[in-house]
Tab-separated table of C-alpha atoms in Angstrom:
chain	number	residue	atom	x	y	z
A	1	UNK	CA	-94.302	-24.096	-4.096
A	2	UNK	CA	-91.823	-21.224	-3.821
A	3	UNK	CA	-91.631	-18.919	-0.824
A	4	UNK	CA	-88.716	-17.150	0.780
A	5	UNK	CA	-85.458	-18.621	-0.449
A	6	UNK	CA	-86.445	-22.260	-1.006
A	7	UNK	CA	-88.669	-23.977	-3.537
A	8	UNK	CA	-90.107	-27.434	-3.088
A	9	UNK	CA	-92.934	-29.701	-4.151
A	10	UNK	CA	-95.385	-31.068	-1.612
A	11	UNK	CA	-96.343	-34.659	-2.306
A	12	UNK	CA	-97.438	-37.761	-0.370
A	13	UNK	CA	-94.721	-39.781	1.291
A	14	UNK	CA	-94.107	-43.057	-0.540
A	15	UNK	CA	-92.659	-46.394	0.456
A	16	UNK	CA	-89.565	-45.549	-1.561
A	17	UNK	CA	-89.005	-42.563	0.767
A	18	UNK	CA	-88.769	-44.626	3.952
A	19	UNK	CA	-84.986	-44.866	4.191
A	20	UNK	CA	-84.446	-41.163	3.537
A	21	UNK	CA	-87.311	-40.250	5.850
A	22	UNK	CA	-85.848	-42.362	8.661
A	23	UNK	CA	-82.511	-40.595	8.339
A	24	UNK	CA	-84.171	-37.174	8.384
A	25	UNK	CA	-86.166	-38.105	11.486
A	26	UNK	CA	-83.000	-39.342	13.191
A	27	UNK	CA	-81.174	-36.104	12.425
A	28	UNK	CA	-84.201	-34.027	13.356
A	29	UNK	CA	-84.802	-35.666	16.732
A	30	UNK	CA	-81.255	-36.654	17.723
A	31	UNK	CA	-80.883	-33.588	19.979
A	32	UNK	CA	-84.570	-33.280	20.849
A	33	UNK	CA	-85.053	-32.893	24.622
A	34	UNK	CA	-87.629	-35.713	24.704
A	35	UNK	CA	-86.855	-37.993	21.771
A	36	UNK	CA	-83.080	-37.760	21.884
A	37	UNK	CA	-82.685	-39.470	25.288
A	38	UNK	CA	-85.101	-42.225	24.194
A	39	UNK	CA	-82.179	-43.790	22.347
A	40	UNK	CA	-79.367	-44.451	24.855
A	41	UNK	CA	-75.728	-43.951	24.027
A	42	UNK	CA	-74.478	-47.039	22.218
A	43	UNK	CA	-72.125	-47.779	19.310
A	44	UNK	CA	-75.223	-48.572	17.269
A	45	UNK	CA	-77.343	-45.684	18.566
A	46	UNK	CA	-77.912	-44.210	15.106
A	47	UNK	CA	-78.913	-47.590	13.668
A	48	UNK	CA	-81.291	-48.199	16.579
A	49	UNK	CA	-82.981	-44.830	16.123
A	50	UNK	CA	-83.179	-45.122	12.335
A	51	UNK	CA	-84.835	-48.547	12.650
A	52	UNK	CA	-87.409	-47.005	14.999
A	53	UNK	CA	-88.103	-44.014	12.779
A	54	UNK	CA	-88.388	-46.198	9.691
A	55	UNK	CA	-91.002	-48.312	11.462
A	56	UNK	CA	-92.975	-45.186	12.370
A	57	UNK	CA	-92.734	-43.761	8.850
A	58	UNK	CA	-93.889	-47.078	7.409
A	59	UNK	CA	-96.958	-46.967	9.640
A	60	UNK	CA	-97.740	-43.500	8.291
A	61	UNK	CA	-97.337	-44.548	4.664
A	62	UNK	CA	-99.610	-47.546	5.130
A	63	UNK	CA	-102.385	-45.939	7.178
A	64	UNK	CA	-101.824	-42.197	7.389
A	65	UNK	CA	-101.642	-39.122	5.195
A	66	UNK	CA	-97.918	-38.239	5.345
A	67	UNK	CA	-96.433	-35.467	3.248
A	68	UNK	CA	-92.897	-34.612	2.196
A	69	UNK	CA	-91.247	-31.509	0.778
A	70	UNK	CA	-89.258	-32.591	-2.268
A	71	UNK	CA	-86.463	-30.223	-3.266
A	72	UNK	CA	-85.551	-29.456	-6.896
A	73	UNK	CA	-82.687	-31.967	-6.791
A	74	UNK	CA	-85.092	-34.770	-5.830
A	75	UNK	CA	-83.996	-34.997	-2.191
A	76	UNK	CA	-86.370	-34.468	0.705
A	77	UNK	CA	-86.218	-31.199	2.600
A	78	UNK	CA	-88.804	-32.089	5.237
A	79	UNK	CA	-91.140	-34.887	6.238
A	80	UNK	CA	-94.423	-34.884	8.149
A	81	UNK	CA	-96.502	-37.848	9.267
A	82	UNK	CA	-100.206	-37.116	9.569
A	83	UNK	CA	-102.937	-39.511	10.641
A	84	UNK	CA	-106.646	-39.032	9.892
A	85	UNK	CA	-109.373	-39.332	12.536
A	86	UNK	CA	-109.563	-42.750	14.125
A	87	UNK	CA	-106.009	-43.788	13.266
A	88	UNK	CA	-103.144	-44.223	15.714
A	89	UNK	CA	-99.419	-43.926	15.087
A	90	UNK	CA	-99.103	-47.704	15.351
A	91	UNK	CA	-101.820	-50.120	14.295
A	92	UNK	CA	-103.023	-52.433	17.045
A	93	UNK	CA	-101.908	-55.480	15.083
A	94	UNK	CA	-98.373	-54.050	14.805
A	95	UNK	CA	-97.831	-53.213	18.475
A	96	UNK	CA	-96.169	-56.546	19.126
A	97	UNK	CA	-93.693	-56.049	16.296
A	98	UNK	CA	-92.963	-52.532	17.547
A	99	UNK	CA	-92.228	-53.725	21.067
A	100	UNK	CA	-90.026	-56.495	19.717
A	101	UNK	CA	-88.096	-53.958	17.633
A	102	UNK	CA	-87.492	-51.734	20.650
A	103	UNK	CA	-86.403	-54.528	22.955
A	104	UNK	CA	-84.071	-55.882	20.301
A	105	UNK	CA	-82.371	-52.535	19.743
A	106	UNK	CA	-82.452	-50.168	22.713
A	107	UNK	CA	-83.001	-52.868	25.356
A	108	UNK	CA	-85.737	-53.667	27.837
A	109	UNK	CA	-85.348	-50.675	30.167
A	110	UNK	CA	-85.321	-48.033	27.426
A	111	UNK	CA	-88.064	-49.902	25.578
A	112	UNK	CA	-90.325	-49.850	28.631
A	113	UNK	CA	-89.726	-46.124	29.014
A	114	UNK	CA	-90.517	-45.405	25.369
A	115	UNK	CA	-93.633	-47.569	25.420
A	116	UNK	CA	-94.760	-45.740	28.558
A	117	UNK	CA	-94.269	-42.392	26.815
A	118	UNK	CA	-96.448	-43.624	23.988
A	119	UNK	CA	-99.217	-44.450	26.443
A	120	UNK	CA	-99.028	-40.963	27.968
A	121	UNK	CA	-99.231	-39.318	24.546
A	122	UNK	CA	-102.205	-41.491	23.611
A	123	UNK	CA	-104.043	-40.523	26.804
A	124	UNK	CA	-103.575	-36.819	26.065
A	125	UNK	CA	-105.028	-36.903	22.557
A	126	UNK	CA	-108.467	-35.331	22.115
A	127	UNK	CA	-111.466	-37.620	21.798
A	128	UNK	CA	-113.165	-35.447	19.161
A	129	UNK	CA	-112.275	-36.177	15.511
A	130	UNK	CA	-108.981	-34.613	14.467
A	131	UNK	CA	-106.003	-35.044	12.170
A	132	UNK	CA	-102.855	-35.838	14.109
A	133	UNK	CA	-99.419	-34.496	13.214
A	134	UNK	CA	-97.277	-37.203	14.748
A	135	UNK	CA	-93.823	-36.284	13.438
A	136	UNK	CA	-92.226	-33.336	11.681
A	137	UNK	CA	-88.551	-33.045	10.792
A	138	UNK	CA	-86.399	-31.009	8.414
A	139	UNK	CA	-83.265	-32.338	6.744
A	140	UNK	CA	-80.012	-30.761	8.000
A	141	UNK	CA	-79.336	-29.205	4.571
A	142	UNK	CA	-82.722	-27.455	4.513
A	143	UNK	CA	-82.863	-26.013	8.016
A	144	UNK	CA	-83.424	-22.326	8.522
A	145	UNK	CA	-85.478	-21.913	5.341
A	146	UNK	CA	-88.917	-22.271	6.919
A	147	UNK	CA	-89.653	-25.453	4.989
A	148	UNK	CA	-90.971	-27.356	8.004
A	149	UNK	CA	-93.725	-24.898	8.871
A	150	UNK	CA	-94.552	-24.412	5.203
A	151	UNK	CA	-95.037	-28.145	4.879
A	152	UNK	CA	-97.372	-28.072	7.881
A	153	UNK	CA	-99.262	-25.154	6.334
A	154	UNK	CA	-99.767	-27.160	3.144
A	155	UNK	CA	-101.393	-29.951	5.133
A	156	UNK	CA	-103.539	-27.468	7.036
A	157	UNK	CA	-105.025	-26.239	3.772
A	158	UNK	CA	-106.350	-29.755	3.210
A	159	UNK	CA	-107.711	-30.141	6.716
A	160	UNK	CA	-109.206	-26.645	6.752
A	161	UNK	CA	-111.081	-27.501	3.558
A	162	UNK	CA	-112.431	-30.594	5.300
A	163	UNK	CA	-113.409	-28.594	8.399
A	164	UNK	CA	-111.167	-30.768	10.552
A	165	UNK	CA	-109.321	-29.915	13.754
A	166	UNK	CA	-105.638	-30.770	13.914
A	167	UNK	CA	-103.512	-31.786	16.878
A	168	UNK	CA	-99.818	-32.152	17.666
A	169	UNK	CA	-97.306	-32.495	20.488
A	170	UNK	CA	-94.383	-30.082	20.685
A	171	UNK	CA	-91.458	-31.988	22.188
A	172	UNK	CA	-89.161	-28.984	21.813
A	173	UNK	CA	-90.265	-25.615	23.263
A	174	UNK	CA	-88.189	-23.877	20.595
A	175	UNK	CA	-90.931	-24.779	18.126
A	176	UNK	CA	-93.909	-23.607	20.193
A	177	UNK	CA	-94.068	-20.089	18.760
A	178	UNK	CA	-93.888	-21.463	15.221
A	179	UNK	CA	-96.942	-23.619	15.795
A	180	UNK	CA	-98.794	-20.783	17.487
A	181	UNK	CA	-98.229	-18.580	14.426
A	182	UNK	CA	-100.109	-21.213	12.423
A	183	UNK	CA	-103.111	-20.901	14.724
A	184	UNK	CA	-102.383	-23.670	17.230
A	185	UNK	CA	-103.580	-23.135	20.803
A	186	UNK	CA	-102.087	-24.762	23.876
A	187	UNK	CA	-104.003	-27.790	25.098
A	188	UNK	CA	-102.871	-30.399	27.626
A	189	UNK	CA	-99.389	-30.929	28.978
A	190	UNK	CA	-97.819	-34.376	29.052
A	191	UNK	CA	-95.614	-35.065	32.055
A	192	UNK	CA	-93.069	-37.737	31.152
A	193	UNK	CA	-90.967	-39.108	34.014
A	194	UNK	CA	-87.370	-37.976	33.611
A	195	UNK	CA	-88.141	-35.760	30.603
A	196	UNK	CA	-89.240	-32.168	30.022
A	197	UNK	CA	-92.966	-31.495	30.030
A	198	UNK	CA	-94.442	-31.735	26.537
A	199	UNK	CA	-96.963	-29.124	25.436
A	200	UNK	CA	-99.757	-30.318	23.160
A	201	UNK	CA	-101.557	-28.078	20.684
A	202	UNK	CA	-104.977	-28.067	19.064
A	203	UNK	CA	-106.019	-26.018	16.064
A	204	UNK	CA	-109.545	-25.260	14.917
A	205	UNK	CA	-110.058	-25.339	11.135
A	206	UNK	CA	-109.771	-21.942	9.527
A	207	UNK	CA	-113.040	-20.592	8.159
A	208	UNK	CA	-113.457	-20.231	4.426
């Protein structure tokens, strides 16, 4: 795929991508108004966050439909974790391991806050069948080239062909207009204690 000033190949995320994906997610969400504060200041803050993001990416590889944008040099320019209807970000049988990971890295207080955020996001999700864009991040070297939204558009082609709605949460208002240009419409708002309000978006499948 070549558009604008960057070329890349869209392909499924693989297990061998997990380490690179975790680093991209850390860089992408480090300054995010919602996700950034989830990882308290600590000498090992980066390691804590990367362990979390690797866990989430692994869940997507095992049960979701994640896509990456692979650049000509073989590195990843962007990552997106999608889940089909009926799947959650974390499998029920893995919730215990997830909680243990959080408590062992960011501590009990921050872990409780992050687990509570997860519950709020889960409550806001539509009940009708939909594909869920859980995470989207662009590598620092590829920012400003439009790769992130082009990767989303590639996934939407698949879901449009299947006649499937798609859903996401925008944790950074700076991205809202980008999603709206792809046809997303504002849905519920998620009010997280101590954090900015998160706008959720729903998109009807494009006809034809």
